[in-house]
JSON list of C-alpha atoms in Angstrom, two decimals:
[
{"chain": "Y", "resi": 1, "resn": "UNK", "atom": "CA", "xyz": [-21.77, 36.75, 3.11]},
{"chain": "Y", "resi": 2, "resn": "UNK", "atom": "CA", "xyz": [-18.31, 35.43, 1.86]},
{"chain": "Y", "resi": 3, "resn": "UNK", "atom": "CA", "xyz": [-16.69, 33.65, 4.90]},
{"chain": "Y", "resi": 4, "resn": "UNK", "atom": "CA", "xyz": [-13.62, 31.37, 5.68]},
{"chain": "Y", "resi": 5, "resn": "UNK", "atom": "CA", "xyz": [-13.91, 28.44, 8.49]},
{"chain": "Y", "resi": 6, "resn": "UNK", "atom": "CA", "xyz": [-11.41, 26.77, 9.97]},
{"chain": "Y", "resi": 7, "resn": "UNK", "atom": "CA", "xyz": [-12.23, 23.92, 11.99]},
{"chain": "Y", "resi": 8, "resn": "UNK", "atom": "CA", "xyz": [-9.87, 23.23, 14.45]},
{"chain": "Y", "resi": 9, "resn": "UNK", "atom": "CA", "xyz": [-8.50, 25.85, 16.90]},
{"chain": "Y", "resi": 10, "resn": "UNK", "atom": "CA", "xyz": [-5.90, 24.70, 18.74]},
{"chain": "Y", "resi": 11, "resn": "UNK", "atom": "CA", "xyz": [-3.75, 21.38, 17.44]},
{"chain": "Y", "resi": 12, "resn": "UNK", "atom": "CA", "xyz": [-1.46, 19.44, 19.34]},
{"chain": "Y", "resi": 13, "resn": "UNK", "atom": "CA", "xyz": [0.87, 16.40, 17.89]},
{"chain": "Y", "resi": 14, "resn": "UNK", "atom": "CA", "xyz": [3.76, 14.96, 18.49]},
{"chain": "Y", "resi": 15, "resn": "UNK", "atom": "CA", "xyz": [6.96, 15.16, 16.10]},
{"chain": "Y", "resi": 16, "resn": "UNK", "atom": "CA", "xyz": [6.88, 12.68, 13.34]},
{"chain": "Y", "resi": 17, "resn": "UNK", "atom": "CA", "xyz": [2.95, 13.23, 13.51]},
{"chain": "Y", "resi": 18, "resn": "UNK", "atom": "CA", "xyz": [0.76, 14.03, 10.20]},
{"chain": "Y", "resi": 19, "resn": "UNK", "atom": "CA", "xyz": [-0.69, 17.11, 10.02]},
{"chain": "Y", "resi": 20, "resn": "UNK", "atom": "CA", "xyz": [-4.25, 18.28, 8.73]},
{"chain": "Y", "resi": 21, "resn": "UNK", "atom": "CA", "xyz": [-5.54, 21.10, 8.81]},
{"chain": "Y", "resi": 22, "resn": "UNK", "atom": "CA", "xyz": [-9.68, 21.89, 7.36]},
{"chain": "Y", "resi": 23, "resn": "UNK", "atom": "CA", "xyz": [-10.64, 24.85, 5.58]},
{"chain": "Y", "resi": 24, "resn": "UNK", "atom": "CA", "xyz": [-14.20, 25.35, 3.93]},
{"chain": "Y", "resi": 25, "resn": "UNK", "atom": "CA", "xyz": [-15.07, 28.60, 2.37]},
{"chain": "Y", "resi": 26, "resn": "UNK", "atom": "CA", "xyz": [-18.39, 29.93, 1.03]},
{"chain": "Y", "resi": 27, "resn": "UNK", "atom": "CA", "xyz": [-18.39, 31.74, -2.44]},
{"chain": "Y", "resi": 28, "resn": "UNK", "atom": "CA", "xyz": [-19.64, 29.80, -5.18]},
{"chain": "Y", "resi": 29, "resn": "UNK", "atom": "CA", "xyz": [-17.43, 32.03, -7.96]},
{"chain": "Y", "resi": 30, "resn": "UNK", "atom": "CA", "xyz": [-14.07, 31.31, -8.70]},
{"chain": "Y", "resi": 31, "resn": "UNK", "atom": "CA", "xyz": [-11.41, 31.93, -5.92]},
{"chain": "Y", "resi": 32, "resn": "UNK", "atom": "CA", "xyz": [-8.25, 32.14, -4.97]},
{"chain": "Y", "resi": 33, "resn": "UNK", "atom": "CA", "xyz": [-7.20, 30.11, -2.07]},
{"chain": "Y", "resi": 34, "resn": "UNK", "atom": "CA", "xyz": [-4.42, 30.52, 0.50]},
{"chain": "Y", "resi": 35, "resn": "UNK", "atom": "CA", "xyz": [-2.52, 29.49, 3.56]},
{"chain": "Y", "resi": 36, "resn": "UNK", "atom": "CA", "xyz": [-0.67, 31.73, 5.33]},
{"chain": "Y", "resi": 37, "resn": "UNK", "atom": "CA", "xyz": [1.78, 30.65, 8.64]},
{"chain": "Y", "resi": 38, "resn": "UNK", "atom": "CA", "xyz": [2.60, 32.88, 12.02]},
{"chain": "Y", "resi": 39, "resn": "UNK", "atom": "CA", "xyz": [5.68, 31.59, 13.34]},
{"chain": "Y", "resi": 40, "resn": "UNK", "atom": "CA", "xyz": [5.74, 33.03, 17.37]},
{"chain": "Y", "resi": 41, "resn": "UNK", "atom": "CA", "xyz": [6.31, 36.93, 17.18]},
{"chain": "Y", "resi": 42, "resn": "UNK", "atom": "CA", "xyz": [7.18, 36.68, 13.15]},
{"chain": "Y", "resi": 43, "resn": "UNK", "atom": "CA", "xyz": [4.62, 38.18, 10.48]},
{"chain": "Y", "resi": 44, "resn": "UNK", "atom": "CA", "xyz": [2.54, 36.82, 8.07]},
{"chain": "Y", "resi": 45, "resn": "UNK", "atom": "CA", "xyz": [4.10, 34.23, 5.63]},
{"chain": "Y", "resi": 46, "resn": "UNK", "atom": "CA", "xyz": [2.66, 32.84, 2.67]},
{"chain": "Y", "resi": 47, "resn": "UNK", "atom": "CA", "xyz": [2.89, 29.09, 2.62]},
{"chain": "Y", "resi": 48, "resn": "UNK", "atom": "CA", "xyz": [1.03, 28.07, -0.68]},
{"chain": "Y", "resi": 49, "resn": "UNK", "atom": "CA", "xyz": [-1.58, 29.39, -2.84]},
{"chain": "Y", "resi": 50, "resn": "UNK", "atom": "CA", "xyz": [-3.85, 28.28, -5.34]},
{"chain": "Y", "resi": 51, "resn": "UNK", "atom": "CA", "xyz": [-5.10, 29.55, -8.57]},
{"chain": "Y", "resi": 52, "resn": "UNK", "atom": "CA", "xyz": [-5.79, 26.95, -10.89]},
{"chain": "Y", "resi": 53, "resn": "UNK", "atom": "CA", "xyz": [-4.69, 24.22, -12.49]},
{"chain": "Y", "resi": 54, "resn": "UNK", "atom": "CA", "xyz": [-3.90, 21.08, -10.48]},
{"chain": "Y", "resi": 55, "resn": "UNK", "atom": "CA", "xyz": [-6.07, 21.05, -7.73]},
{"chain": "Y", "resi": 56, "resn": "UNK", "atom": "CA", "xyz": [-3.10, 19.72, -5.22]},
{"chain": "Y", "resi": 57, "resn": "UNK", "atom": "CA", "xyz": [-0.54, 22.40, -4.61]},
{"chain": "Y", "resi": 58, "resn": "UNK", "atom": "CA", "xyz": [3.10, 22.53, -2.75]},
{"chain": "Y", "resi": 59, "resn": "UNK", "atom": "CA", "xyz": [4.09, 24.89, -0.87]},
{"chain": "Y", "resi": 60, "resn": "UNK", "atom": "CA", "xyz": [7.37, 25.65, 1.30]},
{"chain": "Y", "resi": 61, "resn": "UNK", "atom": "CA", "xyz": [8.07, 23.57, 3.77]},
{"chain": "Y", "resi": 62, "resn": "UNK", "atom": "CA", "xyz": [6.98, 20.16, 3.11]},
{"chain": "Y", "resi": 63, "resn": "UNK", "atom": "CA", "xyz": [3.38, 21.38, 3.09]},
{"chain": "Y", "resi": 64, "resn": "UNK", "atom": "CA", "xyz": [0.47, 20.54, 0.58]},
{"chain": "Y", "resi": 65, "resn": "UNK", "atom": "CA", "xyz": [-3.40, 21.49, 0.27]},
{"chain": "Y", "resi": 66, "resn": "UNK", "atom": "CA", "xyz": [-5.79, 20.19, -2.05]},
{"chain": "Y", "resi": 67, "resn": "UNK", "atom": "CA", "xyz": [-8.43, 22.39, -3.78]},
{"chain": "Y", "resi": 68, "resn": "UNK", "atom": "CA", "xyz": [-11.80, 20.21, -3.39]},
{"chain": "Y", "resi": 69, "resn": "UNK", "atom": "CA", "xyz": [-14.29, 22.87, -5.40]},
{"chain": "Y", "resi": 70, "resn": "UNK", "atom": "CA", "xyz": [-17.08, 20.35, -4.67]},
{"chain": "Y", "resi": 71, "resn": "UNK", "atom": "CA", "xyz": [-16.85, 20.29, -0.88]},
{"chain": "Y", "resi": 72, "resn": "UNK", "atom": "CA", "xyz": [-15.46, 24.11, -1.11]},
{"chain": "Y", "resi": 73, "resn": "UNK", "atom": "CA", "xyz": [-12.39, 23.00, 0.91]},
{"chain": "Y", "resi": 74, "resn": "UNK", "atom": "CA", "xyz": [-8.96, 23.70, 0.71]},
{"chain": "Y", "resi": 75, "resn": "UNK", "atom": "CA", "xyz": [-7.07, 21.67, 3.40]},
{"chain": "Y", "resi": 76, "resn": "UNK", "atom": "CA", "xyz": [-3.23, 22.03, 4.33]},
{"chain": "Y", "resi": 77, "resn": "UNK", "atom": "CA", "xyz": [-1.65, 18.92, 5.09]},
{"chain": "Y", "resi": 78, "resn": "UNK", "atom": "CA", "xyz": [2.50, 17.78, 5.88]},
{"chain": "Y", "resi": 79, "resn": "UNK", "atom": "CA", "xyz": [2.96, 14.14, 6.71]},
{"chain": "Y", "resi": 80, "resn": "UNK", "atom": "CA", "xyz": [5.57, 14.30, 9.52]},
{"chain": "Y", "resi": 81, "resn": "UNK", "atom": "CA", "xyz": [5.84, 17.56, 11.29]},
{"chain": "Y", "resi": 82, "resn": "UNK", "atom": "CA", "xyz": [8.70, 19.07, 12.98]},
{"chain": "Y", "resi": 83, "resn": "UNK", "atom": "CA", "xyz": [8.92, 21.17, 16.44]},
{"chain": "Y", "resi": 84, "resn": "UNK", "atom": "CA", "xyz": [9.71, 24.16, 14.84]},
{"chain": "Y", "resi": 85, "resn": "UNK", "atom": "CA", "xyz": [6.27, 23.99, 12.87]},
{"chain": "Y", "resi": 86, "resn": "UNK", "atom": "CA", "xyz": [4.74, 25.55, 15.60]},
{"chain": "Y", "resi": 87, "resn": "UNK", "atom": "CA", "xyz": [3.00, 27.80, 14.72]},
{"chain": "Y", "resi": 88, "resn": "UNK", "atom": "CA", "xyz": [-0.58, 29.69, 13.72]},
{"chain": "Y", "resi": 89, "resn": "UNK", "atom": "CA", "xyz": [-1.98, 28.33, 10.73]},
{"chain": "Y", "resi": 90, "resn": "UNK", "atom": "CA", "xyz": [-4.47, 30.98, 8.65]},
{"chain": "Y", "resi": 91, "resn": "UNK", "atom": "CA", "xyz": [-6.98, 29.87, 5.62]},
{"chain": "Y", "resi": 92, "resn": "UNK", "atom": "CA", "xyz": [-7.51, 32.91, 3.46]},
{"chain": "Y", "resi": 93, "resn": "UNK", "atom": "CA", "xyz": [-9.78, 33.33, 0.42]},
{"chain": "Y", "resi": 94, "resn": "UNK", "atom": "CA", "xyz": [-9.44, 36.51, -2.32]},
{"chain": "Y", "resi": 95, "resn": "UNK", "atom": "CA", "xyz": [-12.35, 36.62, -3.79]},
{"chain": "Y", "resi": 96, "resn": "UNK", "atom": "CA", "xyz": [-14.33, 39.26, -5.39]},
{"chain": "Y", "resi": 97, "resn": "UNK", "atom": "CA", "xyz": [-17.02, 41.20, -3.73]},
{"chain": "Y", "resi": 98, "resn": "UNK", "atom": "CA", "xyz": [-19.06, 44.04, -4.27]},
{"chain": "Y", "resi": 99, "resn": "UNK", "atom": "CA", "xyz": [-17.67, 47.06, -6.13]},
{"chain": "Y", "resi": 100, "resn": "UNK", "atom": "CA", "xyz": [-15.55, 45.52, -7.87]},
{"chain": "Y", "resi": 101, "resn": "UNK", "atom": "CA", "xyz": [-12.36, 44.90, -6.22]},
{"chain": "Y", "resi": 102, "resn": "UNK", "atom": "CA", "xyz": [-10.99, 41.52, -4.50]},
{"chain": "Y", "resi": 103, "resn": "UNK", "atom": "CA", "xyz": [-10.11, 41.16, -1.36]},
{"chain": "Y", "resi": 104, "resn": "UNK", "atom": "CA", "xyz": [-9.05, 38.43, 1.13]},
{"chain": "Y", "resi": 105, "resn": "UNK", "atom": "CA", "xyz": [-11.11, 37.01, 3.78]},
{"chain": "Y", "resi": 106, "resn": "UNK", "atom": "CA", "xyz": [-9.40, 35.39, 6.80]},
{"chain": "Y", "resi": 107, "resn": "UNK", "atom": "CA", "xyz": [-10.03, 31.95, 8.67]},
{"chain": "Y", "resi": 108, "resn": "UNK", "atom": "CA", "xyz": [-10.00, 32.00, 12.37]},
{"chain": "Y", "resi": 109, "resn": "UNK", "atom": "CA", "xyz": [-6.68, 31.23, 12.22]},
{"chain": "Y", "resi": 110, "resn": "UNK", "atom": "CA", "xyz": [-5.20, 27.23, 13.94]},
{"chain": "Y", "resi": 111, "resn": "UNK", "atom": "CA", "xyz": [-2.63, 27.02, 16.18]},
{"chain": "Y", "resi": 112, "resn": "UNK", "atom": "CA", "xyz": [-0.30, 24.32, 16.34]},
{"chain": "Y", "resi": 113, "resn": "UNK", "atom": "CA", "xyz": [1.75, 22.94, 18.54]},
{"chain": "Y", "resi": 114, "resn": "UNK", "atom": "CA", "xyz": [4.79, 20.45, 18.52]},
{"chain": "Y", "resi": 115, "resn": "UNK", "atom": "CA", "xyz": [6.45, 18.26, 21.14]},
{"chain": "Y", "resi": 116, "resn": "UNK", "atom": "CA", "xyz": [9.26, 16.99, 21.03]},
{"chain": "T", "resi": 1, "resn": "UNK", "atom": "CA", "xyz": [10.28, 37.65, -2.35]},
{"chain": "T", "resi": 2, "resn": "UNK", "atom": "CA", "xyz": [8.26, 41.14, -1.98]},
{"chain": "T", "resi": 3, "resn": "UNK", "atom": "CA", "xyz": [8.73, 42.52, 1.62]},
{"chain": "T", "resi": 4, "resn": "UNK", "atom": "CA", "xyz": [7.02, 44.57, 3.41]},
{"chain": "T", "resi": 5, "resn": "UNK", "atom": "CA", "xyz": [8.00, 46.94, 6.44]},
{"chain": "T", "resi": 6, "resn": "UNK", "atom": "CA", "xyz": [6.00, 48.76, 8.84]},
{"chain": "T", "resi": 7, "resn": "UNK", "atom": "CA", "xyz": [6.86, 51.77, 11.31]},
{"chain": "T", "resi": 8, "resn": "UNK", "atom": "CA", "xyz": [7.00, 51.73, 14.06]},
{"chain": "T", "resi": 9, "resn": "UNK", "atom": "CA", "xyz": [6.76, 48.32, 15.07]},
{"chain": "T", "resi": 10, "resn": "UNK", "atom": "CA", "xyz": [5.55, 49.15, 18.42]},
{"chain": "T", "resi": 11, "resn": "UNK", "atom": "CA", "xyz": [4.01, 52.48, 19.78]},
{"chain": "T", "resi": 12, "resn": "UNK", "atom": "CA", "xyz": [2.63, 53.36, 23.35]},
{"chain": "T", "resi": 13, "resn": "UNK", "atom": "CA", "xyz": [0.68, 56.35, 23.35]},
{"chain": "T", "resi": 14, "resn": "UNK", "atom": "CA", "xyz": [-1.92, 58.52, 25.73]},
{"chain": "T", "resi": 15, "resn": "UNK", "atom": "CA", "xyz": [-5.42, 58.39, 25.14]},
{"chain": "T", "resi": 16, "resn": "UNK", "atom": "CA", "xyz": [-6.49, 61.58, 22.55]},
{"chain": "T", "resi": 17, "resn": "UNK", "atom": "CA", "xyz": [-3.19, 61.65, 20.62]},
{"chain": "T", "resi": 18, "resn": "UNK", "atom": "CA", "xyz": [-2.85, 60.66, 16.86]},
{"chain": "T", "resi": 19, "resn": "UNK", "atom": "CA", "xyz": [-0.75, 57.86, 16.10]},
{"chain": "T", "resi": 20, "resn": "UNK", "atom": "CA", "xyz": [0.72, 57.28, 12.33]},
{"chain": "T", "resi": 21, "resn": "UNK", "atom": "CA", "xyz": [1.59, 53.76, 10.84]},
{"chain": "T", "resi": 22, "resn": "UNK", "atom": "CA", "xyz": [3.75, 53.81, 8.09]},
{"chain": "T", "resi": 23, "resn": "UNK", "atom": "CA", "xyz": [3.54, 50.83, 5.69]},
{"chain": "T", "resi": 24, "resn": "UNK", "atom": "CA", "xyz": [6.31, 50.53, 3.02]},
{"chain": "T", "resi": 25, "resn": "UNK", "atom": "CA", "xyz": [6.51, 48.34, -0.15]},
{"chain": "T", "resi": 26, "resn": "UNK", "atom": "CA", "xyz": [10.71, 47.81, -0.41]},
{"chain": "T", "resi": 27, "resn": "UNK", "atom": "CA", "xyz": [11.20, 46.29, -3.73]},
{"chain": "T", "resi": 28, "resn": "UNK", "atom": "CA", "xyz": [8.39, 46.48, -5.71]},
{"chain": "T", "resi": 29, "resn": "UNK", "atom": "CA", "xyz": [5.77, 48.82, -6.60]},
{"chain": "T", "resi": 30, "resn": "UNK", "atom": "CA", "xyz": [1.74, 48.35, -4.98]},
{"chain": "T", "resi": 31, "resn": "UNK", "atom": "CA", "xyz": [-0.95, 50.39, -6.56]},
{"chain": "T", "resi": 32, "resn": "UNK", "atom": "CA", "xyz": [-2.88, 48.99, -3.90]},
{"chain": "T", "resi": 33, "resn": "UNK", "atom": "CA", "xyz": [-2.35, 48.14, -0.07]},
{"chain": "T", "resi": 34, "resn": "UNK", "atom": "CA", "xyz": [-4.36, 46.82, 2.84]},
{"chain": "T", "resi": 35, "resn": "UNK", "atom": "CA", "xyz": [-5.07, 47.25, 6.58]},
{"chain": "T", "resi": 36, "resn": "UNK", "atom": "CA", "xyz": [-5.75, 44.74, 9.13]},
{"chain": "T", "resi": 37, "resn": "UNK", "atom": "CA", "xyz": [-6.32, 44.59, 12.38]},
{"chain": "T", "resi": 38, "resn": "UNK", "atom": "CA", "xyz": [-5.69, 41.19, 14.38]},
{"chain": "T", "resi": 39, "resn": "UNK", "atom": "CA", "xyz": [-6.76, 40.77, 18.33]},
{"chain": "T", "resi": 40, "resn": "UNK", "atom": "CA", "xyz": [-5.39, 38.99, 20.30]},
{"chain": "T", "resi": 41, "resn": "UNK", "atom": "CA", "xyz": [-5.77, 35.08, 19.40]},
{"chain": "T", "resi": 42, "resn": "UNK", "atom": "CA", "xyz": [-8.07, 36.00, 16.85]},
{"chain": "T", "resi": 43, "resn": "UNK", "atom": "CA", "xyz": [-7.93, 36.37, 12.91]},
{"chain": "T", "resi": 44, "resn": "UNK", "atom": "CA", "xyz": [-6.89, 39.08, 10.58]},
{"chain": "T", "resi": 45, "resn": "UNK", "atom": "CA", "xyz": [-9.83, 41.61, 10.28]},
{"chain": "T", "resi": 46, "resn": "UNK", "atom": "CA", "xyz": [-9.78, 43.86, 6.93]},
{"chain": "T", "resi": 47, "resn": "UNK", "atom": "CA", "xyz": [-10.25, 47.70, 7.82]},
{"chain": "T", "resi": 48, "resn": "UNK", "atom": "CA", "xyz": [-9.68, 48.81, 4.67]},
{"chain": "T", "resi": 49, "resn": "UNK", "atom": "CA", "xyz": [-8.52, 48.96, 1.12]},
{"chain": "T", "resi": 50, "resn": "UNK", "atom": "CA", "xyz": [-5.74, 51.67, 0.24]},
{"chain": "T", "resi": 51, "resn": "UNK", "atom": "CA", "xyz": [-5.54, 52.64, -3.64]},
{"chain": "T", "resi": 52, "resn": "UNK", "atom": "CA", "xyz": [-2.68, 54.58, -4.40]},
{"chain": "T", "resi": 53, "resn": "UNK", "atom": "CA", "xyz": [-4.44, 58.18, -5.32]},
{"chain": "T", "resi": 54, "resn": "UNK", "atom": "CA", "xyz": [-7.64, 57.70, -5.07]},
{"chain": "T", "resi": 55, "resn": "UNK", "atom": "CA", "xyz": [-9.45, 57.76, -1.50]},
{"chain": "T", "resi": 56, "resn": "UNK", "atom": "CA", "xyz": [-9.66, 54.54, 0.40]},
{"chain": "T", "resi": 57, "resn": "UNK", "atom": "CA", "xyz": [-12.08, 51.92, 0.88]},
{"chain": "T", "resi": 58, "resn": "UNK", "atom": "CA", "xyz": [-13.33, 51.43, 4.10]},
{"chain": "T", "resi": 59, "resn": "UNK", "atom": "CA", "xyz": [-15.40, 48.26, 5.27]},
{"chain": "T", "resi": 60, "resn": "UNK", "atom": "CA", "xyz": [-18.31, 48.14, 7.02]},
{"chain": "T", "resi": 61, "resn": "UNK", "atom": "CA", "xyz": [-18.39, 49.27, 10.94]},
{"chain": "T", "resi": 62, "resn": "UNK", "atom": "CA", "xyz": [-14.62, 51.04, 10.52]},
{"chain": "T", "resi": 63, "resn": "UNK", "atom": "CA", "xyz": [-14.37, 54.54, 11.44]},
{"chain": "T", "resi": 64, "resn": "UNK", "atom": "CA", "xyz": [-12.97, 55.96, 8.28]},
{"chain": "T", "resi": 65, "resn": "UNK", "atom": "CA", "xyz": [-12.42, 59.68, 10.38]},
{"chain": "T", "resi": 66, "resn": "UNK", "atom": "CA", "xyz": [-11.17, 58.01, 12.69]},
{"chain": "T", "resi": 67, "resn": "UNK", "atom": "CA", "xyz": [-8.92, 55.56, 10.68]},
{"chain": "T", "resi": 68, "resn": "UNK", "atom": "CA", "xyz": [-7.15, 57.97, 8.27]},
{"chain": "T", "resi": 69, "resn": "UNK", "atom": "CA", "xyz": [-5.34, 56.55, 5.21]},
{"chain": "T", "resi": 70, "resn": "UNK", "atom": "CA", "xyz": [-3.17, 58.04, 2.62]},
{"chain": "T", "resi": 71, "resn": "UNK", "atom": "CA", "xyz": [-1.71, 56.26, -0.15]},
{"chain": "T", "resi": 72, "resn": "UNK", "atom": "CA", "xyz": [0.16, 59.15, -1.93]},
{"chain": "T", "resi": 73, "resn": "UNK", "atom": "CA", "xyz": [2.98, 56.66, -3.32]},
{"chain": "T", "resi": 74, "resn": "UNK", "atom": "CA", "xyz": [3.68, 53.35, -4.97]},
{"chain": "T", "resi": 75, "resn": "UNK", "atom": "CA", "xyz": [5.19, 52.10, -2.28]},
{"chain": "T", "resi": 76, "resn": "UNK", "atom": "CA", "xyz": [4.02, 54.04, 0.53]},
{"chain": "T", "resi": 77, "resn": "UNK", "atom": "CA", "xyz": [0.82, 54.18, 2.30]},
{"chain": "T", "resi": 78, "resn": "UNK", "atom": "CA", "xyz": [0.15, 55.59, 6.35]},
{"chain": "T", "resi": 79, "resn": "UNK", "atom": "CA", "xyz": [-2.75, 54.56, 8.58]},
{"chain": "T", "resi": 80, "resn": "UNK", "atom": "CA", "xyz": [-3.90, 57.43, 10.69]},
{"chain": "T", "resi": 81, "resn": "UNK", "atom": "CA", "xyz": [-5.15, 56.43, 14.59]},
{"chain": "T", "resi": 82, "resn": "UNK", "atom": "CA", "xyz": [-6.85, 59.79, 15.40]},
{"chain": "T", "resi": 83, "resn": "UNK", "atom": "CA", "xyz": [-7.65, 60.71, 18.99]},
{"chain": "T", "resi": 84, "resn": "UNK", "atom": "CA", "xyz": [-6.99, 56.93, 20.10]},
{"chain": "T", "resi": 85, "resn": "UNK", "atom": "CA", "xyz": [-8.47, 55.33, 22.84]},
{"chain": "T", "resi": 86, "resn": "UNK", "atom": "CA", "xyz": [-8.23, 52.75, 24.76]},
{"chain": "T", "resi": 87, "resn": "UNK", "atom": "CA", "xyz": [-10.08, 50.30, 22.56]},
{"chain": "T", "resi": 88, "resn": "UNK", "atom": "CA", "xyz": [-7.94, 51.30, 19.68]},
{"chain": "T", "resi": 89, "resn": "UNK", "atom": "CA", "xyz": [-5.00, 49.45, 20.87]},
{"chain": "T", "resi": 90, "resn": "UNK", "atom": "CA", "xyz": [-4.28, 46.28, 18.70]},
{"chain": "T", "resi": 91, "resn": "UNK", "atom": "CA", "xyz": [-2.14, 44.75, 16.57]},
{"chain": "T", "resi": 92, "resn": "UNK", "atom": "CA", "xyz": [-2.57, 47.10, 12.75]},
{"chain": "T", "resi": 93, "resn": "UNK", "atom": "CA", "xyz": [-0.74, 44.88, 10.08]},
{"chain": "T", "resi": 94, "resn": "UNK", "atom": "CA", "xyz": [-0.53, 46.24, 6.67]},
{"chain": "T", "resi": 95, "resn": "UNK", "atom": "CA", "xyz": [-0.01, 44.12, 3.39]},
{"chain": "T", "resi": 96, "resn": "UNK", "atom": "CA", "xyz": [0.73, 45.07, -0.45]},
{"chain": "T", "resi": 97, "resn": "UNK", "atom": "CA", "xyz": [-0.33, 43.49, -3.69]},
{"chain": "T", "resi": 98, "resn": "UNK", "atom": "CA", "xyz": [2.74, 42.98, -6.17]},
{"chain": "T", "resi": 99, "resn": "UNK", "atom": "CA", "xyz": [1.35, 44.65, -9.40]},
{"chain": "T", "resi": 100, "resn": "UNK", "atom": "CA", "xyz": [4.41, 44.14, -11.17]},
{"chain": "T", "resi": 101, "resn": "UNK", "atom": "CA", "xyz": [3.70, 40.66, -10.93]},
{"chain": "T", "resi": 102, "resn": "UNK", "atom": "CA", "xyz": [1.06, 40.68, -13.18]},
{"chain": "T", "resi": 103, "resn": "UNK", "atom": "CA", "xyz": [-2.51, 40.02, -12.22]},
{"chain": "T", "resi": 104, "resn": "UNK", "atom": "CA", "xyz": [-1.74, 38.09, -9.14]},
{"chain": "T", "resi": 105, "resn": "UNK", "atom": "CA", "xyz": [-3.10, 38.01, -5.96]},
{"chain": "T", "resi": 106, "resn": "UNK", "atom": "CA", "xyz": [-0.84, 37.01, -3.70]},
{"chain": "T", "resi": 107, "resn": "UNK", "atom": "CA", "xyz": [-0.47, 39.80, -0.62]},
{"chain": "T", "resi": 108, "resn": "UNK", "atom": "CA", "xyz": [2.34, 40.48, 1.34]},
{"chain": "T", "resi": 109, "resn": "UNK", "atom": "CA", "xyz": [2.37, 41.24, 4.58]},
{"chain": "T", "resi": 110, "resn": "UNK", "atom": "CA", "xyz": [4.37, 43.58, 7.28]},
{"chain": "T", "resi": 111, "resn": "UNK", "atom": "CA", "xyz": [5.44, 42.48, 10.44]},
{"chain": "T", "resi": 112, "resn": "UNK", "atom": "CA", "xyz": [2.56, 44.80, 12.48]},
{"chain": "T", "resi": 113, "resn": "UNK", "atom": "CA", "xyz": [2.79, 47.73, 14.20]},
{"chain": "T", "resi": 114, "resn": "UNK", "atom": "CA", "xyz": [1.37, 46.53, 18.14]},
{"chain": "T", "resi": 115, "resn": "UNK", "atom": "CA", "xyz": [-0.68, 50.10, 19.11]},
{"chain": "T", "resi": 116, "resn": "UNK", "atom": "CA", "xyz": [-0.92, 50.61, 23.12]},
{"chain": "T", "resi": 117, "resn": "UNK", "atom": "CA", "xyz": [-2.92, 53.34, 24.06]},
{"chain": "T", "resi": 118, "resn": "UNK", "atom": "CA", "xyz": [-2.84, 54.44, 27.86]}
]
C-alpha cells in the first residue's frame, strides 16, 4: 500500500540552525508531493508543492524541498530557522489509487521546535 | 488564497446525540471535498472523499452510517457524527480541492472542528 514516512518525530535546534526534514514515499507512478505546516492551534497550511518540472521547489517562508524520484524522497529544508518556525511539519503525497480518484496520503507529521 | 471554514470549531456533546460539521468553500467553488480525522500528536487520517452529488467515498474501516456526508453544494459539504460516543471525539478537519484552478491538486484545509463527546 501507498504510504508516506517521515523520519524524524520530534526536532529540536537552536535559532540560526539549518533545518532538514526526510520524507520517503512509496508509489512508483507519478506523484504529487507536498509539505504542509501546523503552526500551534492554527490549521493546515500549505508550504510548497511539487508537480513537475525542476525537481527543487520554494516555498513560503524561506523553505525548499527537493524531489529525488530515485530515492522516492522529497525533503524540506531552510538554512537558518527562526523561533517562530515552530511548528508541526507534515509530508503529504496525492497520488492515485484505486477507483480512480487521487487522494492524499499523510506523513506522521515532525514537530519542531525553536530556542531562542 | 482558497479558504476554508468549518462550523463549529468546537462542540461538546453527550454520548448518543448527532453532531453536524459544516465545511464551507468561501471563494471558490469544490466539486470535491475531504474528511480527516487527526488524534492527538498523530497524522491526518482520510475518512472519506465527498463528491458534490454523488454519494461519498468512504475508506476502509470508517463507519459510513455512522459518518454521514452530504455534499449537496459547490461549496458546501456536512459530516454527520451519528449517535457519538466516546471514542468519536477527535479533531474532524475538512479540506477542498480548487477546481477552478484547473487540474490541480493542491487541497485546502479548515481550521477543524475539535468533537468532545461526554
Amino acid at each position: 500500500a501507498q504510504s508516506v514516512s517521515q523520519h524524524n518525530h520530534h526536532v529540536i535546534l537552536s535559532e540560526a540552525a539549518s533545518l532538514e526534514l526526510g520524507c520517503n514515499y512509496s508509489y512508483g507512478g507519478t506523484v504529487n508531493l507536498f509539505w504542509y505546516v501546523q503552526y500551534p492551534g492554527q490549521h493546515l497550511q500549505l508550504l510548497l508543492k511539487y508537480f513537475s518540472g525542476d525537481p527543487l521547489v520554494k516555498g513560503i517562508k524561506g523553505f525548499e524541498a527537493e524531489f529525488i524520484k530515485s530515492k522516492f524522497s522529497f525533503n524540506l529544508r531552510k538554512p537558518s530557522v527562526q523561533w517562530s518556525d515552530t511548528a508541526e511539519y507534515f509530508c503529504a503525497v496525492n497520488a492515485p489509487f484505486s477507483g480512480g480518484y487521487n487522494k492524499l496520503i499523510f506523513g506522521a507529521g515532525t514537530r519542531l521546535a525553536v530556542h531562542p | 488564497g482558497a479558504v476554508v471554514s468549518q462550523h463549529p470549531s468546537r462542540v461538546i456533546c453527550k454520548s448518543g446525540t448527532s453532531v453536524k460539521i459544516e465545511c464551507r468553500s468561501l471563494d471558490f467553488q469544490a466539486t470535491t471535498m475531504f474528511w480527516y480525522r487527526q488524534f492527538p500528536k498523530k497524522s491526518l487520517m482520510l475518512m472519506a472523499t465527498s463528491n458534490e452529488g454523488s454519494k461519498a467515498t468512504y475508506e476502509q474501516g470508517v463507519e459510513k452510517d455512522k459518518f454521514l456526508i452530504n455534499h449537496a453544494s459547490l461549496t458546501l459539504s456536512t459530516l454527520t457524527v451519528t449517535s457519538a460516543h466516546p471514542e468519536d471525539s477527535s479533531f474532524y478537519i475538512c479540506s477542498a480541492r480548487d477546481q477552478g484552478r484547473g487540474v490541480t491538486e493542491t487541497q485546502y484545509f479548515g481550521p477543524g472542528t475539535r468533537l468532545l463527546v461526554l
